[in-house]
C-alpha positions as a printed Julia matrix, in Angstrom:
382×3 Matrix{Float64}:
  -68.59  50.42   -99.14
  -71.84  52.24   -99.32
  -74.62  50.51  -101.22
  -77.01  53.04  -102.77
  -80.57  52.23  -103.78
  -81.21  52.55  -107.55
  -82.85  55.78  -108.35
  -85.6   53.98  -110.21
  -86.4   51.47  -107.44
  -90.03  52.55  -107.26
  -90.49  51.94  -110.97
  -88.81  48.54  -110.63
  -91.29  47.65  -107.93
  -94.25  48.78  -110.01
  -93.06  46.8   -112.99
  -92.57  43.7   -110.97
  -95.98  44.05  -109.24
  -97.75  44.63  -112.54
  -96.16  41.5   -114.07
  -97.01  39.34  -111.07
 -100.56  40.66  -110.76
 -101.14  39.96  -114.4
  -99.63  36.47  -114.3
 -101.12  35.2   -111.04
 -103.94  37.58  -110.05
 -103.86  40.25  -107.29
 -105.14  37.94  -104.53
 -102.55  35.21  -105.37
  -99.55  37.57  -105.01
  -97.96  38.67  -101.66
  -95.96  41.77  -101.0
  -93.01  39.44  -100.16
  -93.23  37.94  -103.71
  -93.12  41.34  -105.28
  -90.18  42.4   -103.12
  -88.32  39.17  -103.96
  -88.85  39.75  -107.66
  -87.01  43.09  -107.33
  -84.31  41.6   -105.01
  -85.29  43.53  -101.85
  -87.05  42.69   -98.64
  -90.73  43.35   -97.86
  -89.85  46.13   -95.27
  -87.76  47.83   -98.04
  -90.72  47.81  -100.3
  -92.87  49.5    -97.63
  -90.62  52.51   -97.93
  -92.23  53.09  -101.26
  -95.78  51.77  -100.8
  -97.81  51.57   -97.58
  -99.56  48.25   -98.45
 -100.59  45.86  -101.2
 -103.73  47.91  -102.25
 -101.57  50.94  -102.55
  -99.13  48.96  -104.71
 -102.01  47.8   -107.05
 -103.41  51.26  -107.34
  -99.94  52.68  -108.29
  -99.34  49.83  -110.79
 -102.66  50.34  -112.64
 -102.67  54.1   -112.38
  -99.11  54.47  -113.74
 -100.18  52.67  -116.8
 -103.38  54.67  -117.33
 -101.58  58.0   -116.73
  -98.87  56.92  -119.23
 -101.57  56.26  -121.81
 -103.21  59.67  -121.08
  -99.88  61.49  -121.3
  -99.05  60.0   -124.69
 -102.48  60.84  -126.02
 -102.67  64.37  -124.57
  -99.16  65.2   -125.88
  -99.91  64.22  -129.43
 -100.57  66.92  -132.0
 -102.33  64.83  -134.62
 -103.84  61.4   -135.06
 -100.83  59.85  -136.89
  -98.32  60.89  -134.26
 -100.66  59.71  -131.54
 -100.93  56.26  -133.1
  -97.14  56.1   -133.51
  -96.7   57.03  -129.89
  -99.09  54.37  -128.62
  -97.59  51.73  -130.9
  -94.08  52.51  -129.61
  -95.17  52.27  -126.0
  -97.14  49.06  -126.24
  -94.28  46.8   -125.18
  -93.89  48.77  -122.0
  -97.52  48.57  -120.9
  -98.68  45.33  -122.62
 -100.61  44.19  -119.61
 -102.36  47.4   -118.8
 -105.81  46.37  -120.08
 -105.77  43.13  -118.06
 -104.75  45.01  -114.92
 -107.56  47.46  -115.39
 -110.24  44.98  -116.28
 -109.43  42.23  -113.79
 -107.45  43.61  -110.85
 -108.56  47.21  -110.53
 -112.06  46.0   -109.41
 -110.53  45.27  -106.01
 -109.69  48.94  -105.45
 -111.97  51.36  -103.64
 -114.69  52.97  -105.79
 -113.18  56.45  -105.59
 -109.86  55.24  -107.0
 -111.56  53.35  -109.78
 -113.67  56.28  -110.68
 -110.57  58.52  -110.74
 -108.9   56.16  -113.14
 -112.04  55.69  -115.28
 -112.2   59.47  -115.68
 -108.64  59.53  -116.95
 -109.44  56.86  -119.48
 -112.46  58.73  -120.61
 -110.4   61.89  -120.99
 -107.92  59.95  -123.12
 -110.77  58.6   -125.29
 -112.22  62.12  -125.64
 -108.82  63.43  -126.81
 -108.52  60.52  -129.25
 -112.0   61.43  -130.6
 -111.09  65.05  -131.07
 -108.03  64.1   -133.12
 -110.05  61.6   -135.15
 -112.64  64.36  -135.95
 -109.88  66.74  -136.98
 -108.85  64.21  -139.64
 -112.39  63.03  -140.33
 -114.62  66.12  -139.94
 -117.6   64.26  -141.46
 -117.92  62.22  -138.26
 -120.24  63.22  -135.49
 -119.21  63.18  -131.83
 -120.66  59.76  -131.09
 -119.02  58.03  -134.06
 -115.63  59.55  -133.34
 -115.97  58.43  -129.71
 -116.66  54.93  -130.81
 -113.66  54.94  -133.13
 -111.53  56.32  -130.36
 -112.35  53.31  -128.11
 -111.76  51.05  -131.01
 -108.26  52.55  -131.39
 -107.56  52.05  -127.74
 -108.81  48.46  -127.92
 -106.42  47.67  -130.75
 -103.49  48.48  -128.44
 -105.15  46.89  -125.44
 -105.55  43.67  -127.37
 -101.93  42.63  -126.76
 -102.86  42.03  -123.04
 -104.95  39.01  -124.14
 -102.19  36.99  -125.68
  -98.46  36.33  -125.7
  -98.02  36.44  -129.45
  -95.1   38.68  -130.42
  -93.11  39.97  -133.3
  -89.8   41.85  -133.49
  -90.35  45.16  -131.8
  -90.37  47.38  -134.8
  -92.56  44.95  -136.78
  -94.96  44.76  -133.86
  -95.2   48.56  -133.73
  -95.89  48.82  -137.43
  -98.56  46.13  -137.36
 -100.41  47.67  -134.3
 -100.29  51.09  -135.94
 -101.66  49.66  -139.18
 -104.52  47.93  -137.4
 -105.26  51.16  -135.43
 -105.29  53.13  -138.7
 -107.77  50.6   -140.19
 -110.06  51.01  -137.15
 -110.15  54.78  -137.09
 -110.65  55.1   -140.83
 -113.53  52.64  -140.99
 -116.36  53.9   -143.14
 -119.37  53.79  -140.82
 -123.04  53.44  -141.74
 -122.66  50.98  -144.77
 -122.94  47.59  -143.12
 -125.49  45.08  -144.34
 -124.68  42.62  -141.63
 -127.51  40.98  -139.86
 -126.46  40.76  -136.14
 -129.03  39.46  -133.73
 -129.55  41.77  -130.7
 -131.76  41.7   -127.63
 -135.31  43.14  -128.35
 -136.04  43.69  -124.68
 -136.51  41.54  -121.69
 -139.83  39.75  -121.21
 -140.53  39.22  -117.56
 -140.24  35.48  -116.84
 -140.05  33.71  -113.53
 -136.62  32.03  -113.55
 -136.05  28.79  -111.72
 -134.11  29.5   -108.51
 -130.89  27.77  -109.78
 -130.92  29.82  -112.95
 -131.45  33.06  -111.12
 -128.6   32.35  -108.71
 -126.29  31.56  -111.65
 -127.44  34.78  -113.49
 -126.71  36.96  -110.46
 -123.43  35.14  -109.77
 -122.19  35.85  -113.3
 -123.08  39.53  -112.97
 -121.48  39.91  -109.51
 -118.33  38.01  -110.43
 -117.95  40.26  -113.44
 -118.63  43.5   -111.67
 -116.73  42.94  -108.42
 -114.44  39.98  -109.1
 -114.87  36.39  -107.91
 -112.68  36.84  -104.84
 -114.77  39.86  -103.64
 -118.15  38.06  -103.85
 -119.51  35.59  -101.28
 -122.62  33.4   -101.28
 -124.44  35.9    -99.12
 -124.08  38.46  -101.86
 -125.33  36.05  -104.47
 -128.22  34.93  -102.34
 -129.28  38.48  -101.59
 -129.13  39.44  -105.28
 -131.3   36.56  -106.16
 -133.86  37.37  -103.47
 -132.96  34.57  -101.06
 -130.26  33.76   -98.5
 -126.62  32.72   -98.81
 -127.19  29.19   -97.41
 -129.88  28.58  -100.05
 -127.15  28.8   -102.63
 -125.87  25.41  -101.38
 -129.19  23.81  -102.25
 -128.19  24.23  -105.91
 -124.45  24.43  -105.92
 -121.92  22.6   -103.66
 -119.55  25.5   -103.47
 -118.97  29.02  -104.77
 -116.46  27.75  -107.21
 -119.15  25.55  -108.86
 -120.99  28.78  -109.77
 -117.91  30.07  -111.61
 -117.34  26.74  -113.34
 -120.99  26.54  -114.49
 -120.78  30.2   -115.69
 -117.59  29.72  -117.69
 -118.91  26.49  -119.11
 -122.04  28.28  -120.19
 -120.08  30.98  -121.89
 -118.03  28.43  -123.88
 -121.01  26.53  -124.93
 -122.96  29.56  -126.08
 -119.94  30.66  -128.08
 -119.63  27.28  -129.71
 -123.28  27.37  -130.78
 -122.72  30.73  -132.44
 -119.68  29.38  -134.32
 -121.57  26.28  -135.5
 -124.43  28.28  -136.74
 -122.14  30.76  -138.57
 -120.14  28.09  -140.31
 -123.23  26.04  -141.22
 -124.76  29.16  -142.96
 -121.53  30.27  -144.81
 -121.27  29.99  -148.59
 -117.58  30.69  -148.77
 -114.46  31.76  -146.76
 -115.28  35.45  -146.63
 -118.84  34.59  -145.7
 -117.57  32.3   -142.89
 -115.34  35.0   -141.49
 -118.14  37.55  -141.61
 -120.49  34.96  -139.89
 -117.91  34.41  -137.12
 -117.59  38.16  -136.59
 -121.41  38.62  -136.48
 -121.85  35.68  -134.07
 -119.05  37.1   -131.75
 -120.74  40.53  -131.69
 -124.1   38.87  -130.88
 -122.51  36.85  -128.04
 -120.71  39.87  -126.65
 -123.75  42.13  -126.67
 -126.08  39.56  -125.26
 -123.77  38.08  -122.74
 -121.34  40.85  -121.74
 -120.99  39.62  -118.18
 -120.04  36.22  -119.51
 -117.48  37.85  -121.71
 -116.1   39.56  -118.55
 -115.67  36.17  -116.84
 -113.88  34.69  -119.89
 -111.56  37.67  -119.89
 -110.93  38.04  -116.19
 -111.73  35.09  -114.03
 -110.13  32.08  -115.61
 -107.27  32.31  -113.18
 -109.7   31.58  -110.34
 -110.68  28.17  -111.81
 -109.21  24.85  -110.64
 -106.09  24.09  -112.7
 -107.54  21.29  -114.8
 -110.64  23.1   -115.76
 -108.65  26.34  -116.3
 -106.34  24.58  -118.82
 -109.31  23.18  -120.65
 -110.76  26.68  -120.95
 -107.51  28.16  -122.1
 -107.18  25.43  -124.71
 -110.68  26.19  -125.93
 -109.79  29.9   -126.22
 -106.65  28.99  -128.31
 -108.75  26.79  -130.53
 -111.38  29.56  -131.0
 -108.68  32.07  -132.05
 -107.03  29.38  -134.28
 -110.38  28.9   -136.1
 -110.49  32.66  -136.73
 -106.88  32.61  -138.0
 -107.71  29.79  -140.39
 -110.72  31.71  -141.72
 -108.59  34.85  -142.1
 -105.93  32.89  -143.96
 -108.51  31.5   -146.36
 -109.56  35.11  -147.19
 -106.13  36.75  -147.0
 -103.62  33.92  -147.81
  -99.97  34.57  -147.09
 -100.22  36.31  -143.75
  -97.55  35.34  -141.25
  -99.24  33.27  -138.51
  -98.18  35.73  -135.77
  -99.53  38.64  -137.78
 -102.84  36.8   -138.32
 -103.23  36.0   -134.63
 -102.46  39.51  -133.59
 -104.95  40.83  -136.14
 -107.64  38.47  -134.95
 -107.13  39.33  -131.3
 -107.34  43.1   -132.18
 -110.74  42.57  -133.88
 -112.1   40.48  -130.96
 -110.92  42.95  -128.38
 -112.58  45.88  -130.17
 -115.92  44.04  -129.82
 -115.34  42.85  -126.31
 -114.26  46.24  -124.99
 -117.04  48.19  -126.69
 -119.85  46.21  -125.1
 -118.4   47.01  -121.62
 -118.47  50.78  -122.1
 -121.88  52.14  -121.07
 -121.94  55.1   -123.58
 -121.21  52.73  -126.48
 -123.58  49.99  -125.29
 -126.5   52.43  -125.42
 -126.13  52.84  -129.21
 -128.92  51.08  -131.05
 -126.64  50.64  -134.07
 -123.66  49.22  -132.13
 -123.79  45.71  -133.67
 -123.66  47.08  -137.22
 -120.88  49.58  -136.41
 -118.8   46.94  -134.63
 -119.16  44.7   -137.67
 -117.84  47.49  -139.89
 -114.87  48.17  -137.58
 -114.07  44.52  -137.05
 -114.25  43.88  -140.86
 -111.9   46.83  -141.48
 -109.34  45.51  -138.89
 -109.52  41.94  -140.3
 -109.6   42.65  -144.0
 -107.49  45.74  -144.45
 -110.34  47.61  -146.24
């Protein structure tokens, strides 16, 4: 009997690799594990991919190209949103792969994929302007990334609904985002007013540079020599302040969680009612994201590098943070299904967190106010 290889073997390998990379992190997955997930041997996998970096590149790029093809092939905004909603179950982890794992690819490959994403956003923006001609190029571009963020938000959680219900909800959230009325927010969101030169203590400087490097390159790709050099000292000097590299990551993630808790406490203390509390949470999250975008990056991408006990604590803190938002949303919009509320909250949070990590958007002086308007529209269906 002749055993023939399935015609879609390469796609099976890519799907398995993407799932494993998302679940365990690129550095924690071997080629043999990917092969085993597909039911083949490692040598058989090498018929399709020359090495593990090639496999990572193909897994991430396949998702990004699929996104671009669906956007480029849409004739109008409504059909594009429907296409993206229908495809979300097949590329649910794309955002996490791009933000966390693609950092380990060569610069030229990442730049190639970044260009494809920008082209998709530009096409989104053009379709948005066709439907909303009153918008200028920059506002339509902001709404385009907000739309993409809504669909990317499903990478950050496991909450699900029946497929058709999920598609309809995501399409509705995307519609809210792209039809946000911009320029009417009265929100007071604190933003940086410029950096005043201050001599940092050595420990603080090392931690600041470690946070930036871990976010930009990934924890696994950074060593203490890199951190020491960025801080104007040597790698061995790091150990005068931290026992090991992992202690820098633990300190960074702890700092992110604490600063977020402070923002929540201040927002709730100042609230005069449920809607005011939800608005305060949104403003505090925008403030945190804009002022601490590298910390946001660590909370999104590096928790899997933490020791198990500390990682579980951080994940529990994240669940509790989202649960607080869900409670506030339920107070304002009673009767929402719990899953619907959690998906809605995650979409609003992702809009904020993605926007502050895009250079063109980050340069907008009015970004806090615009993000408040988009986040409010997504949350409140207005």
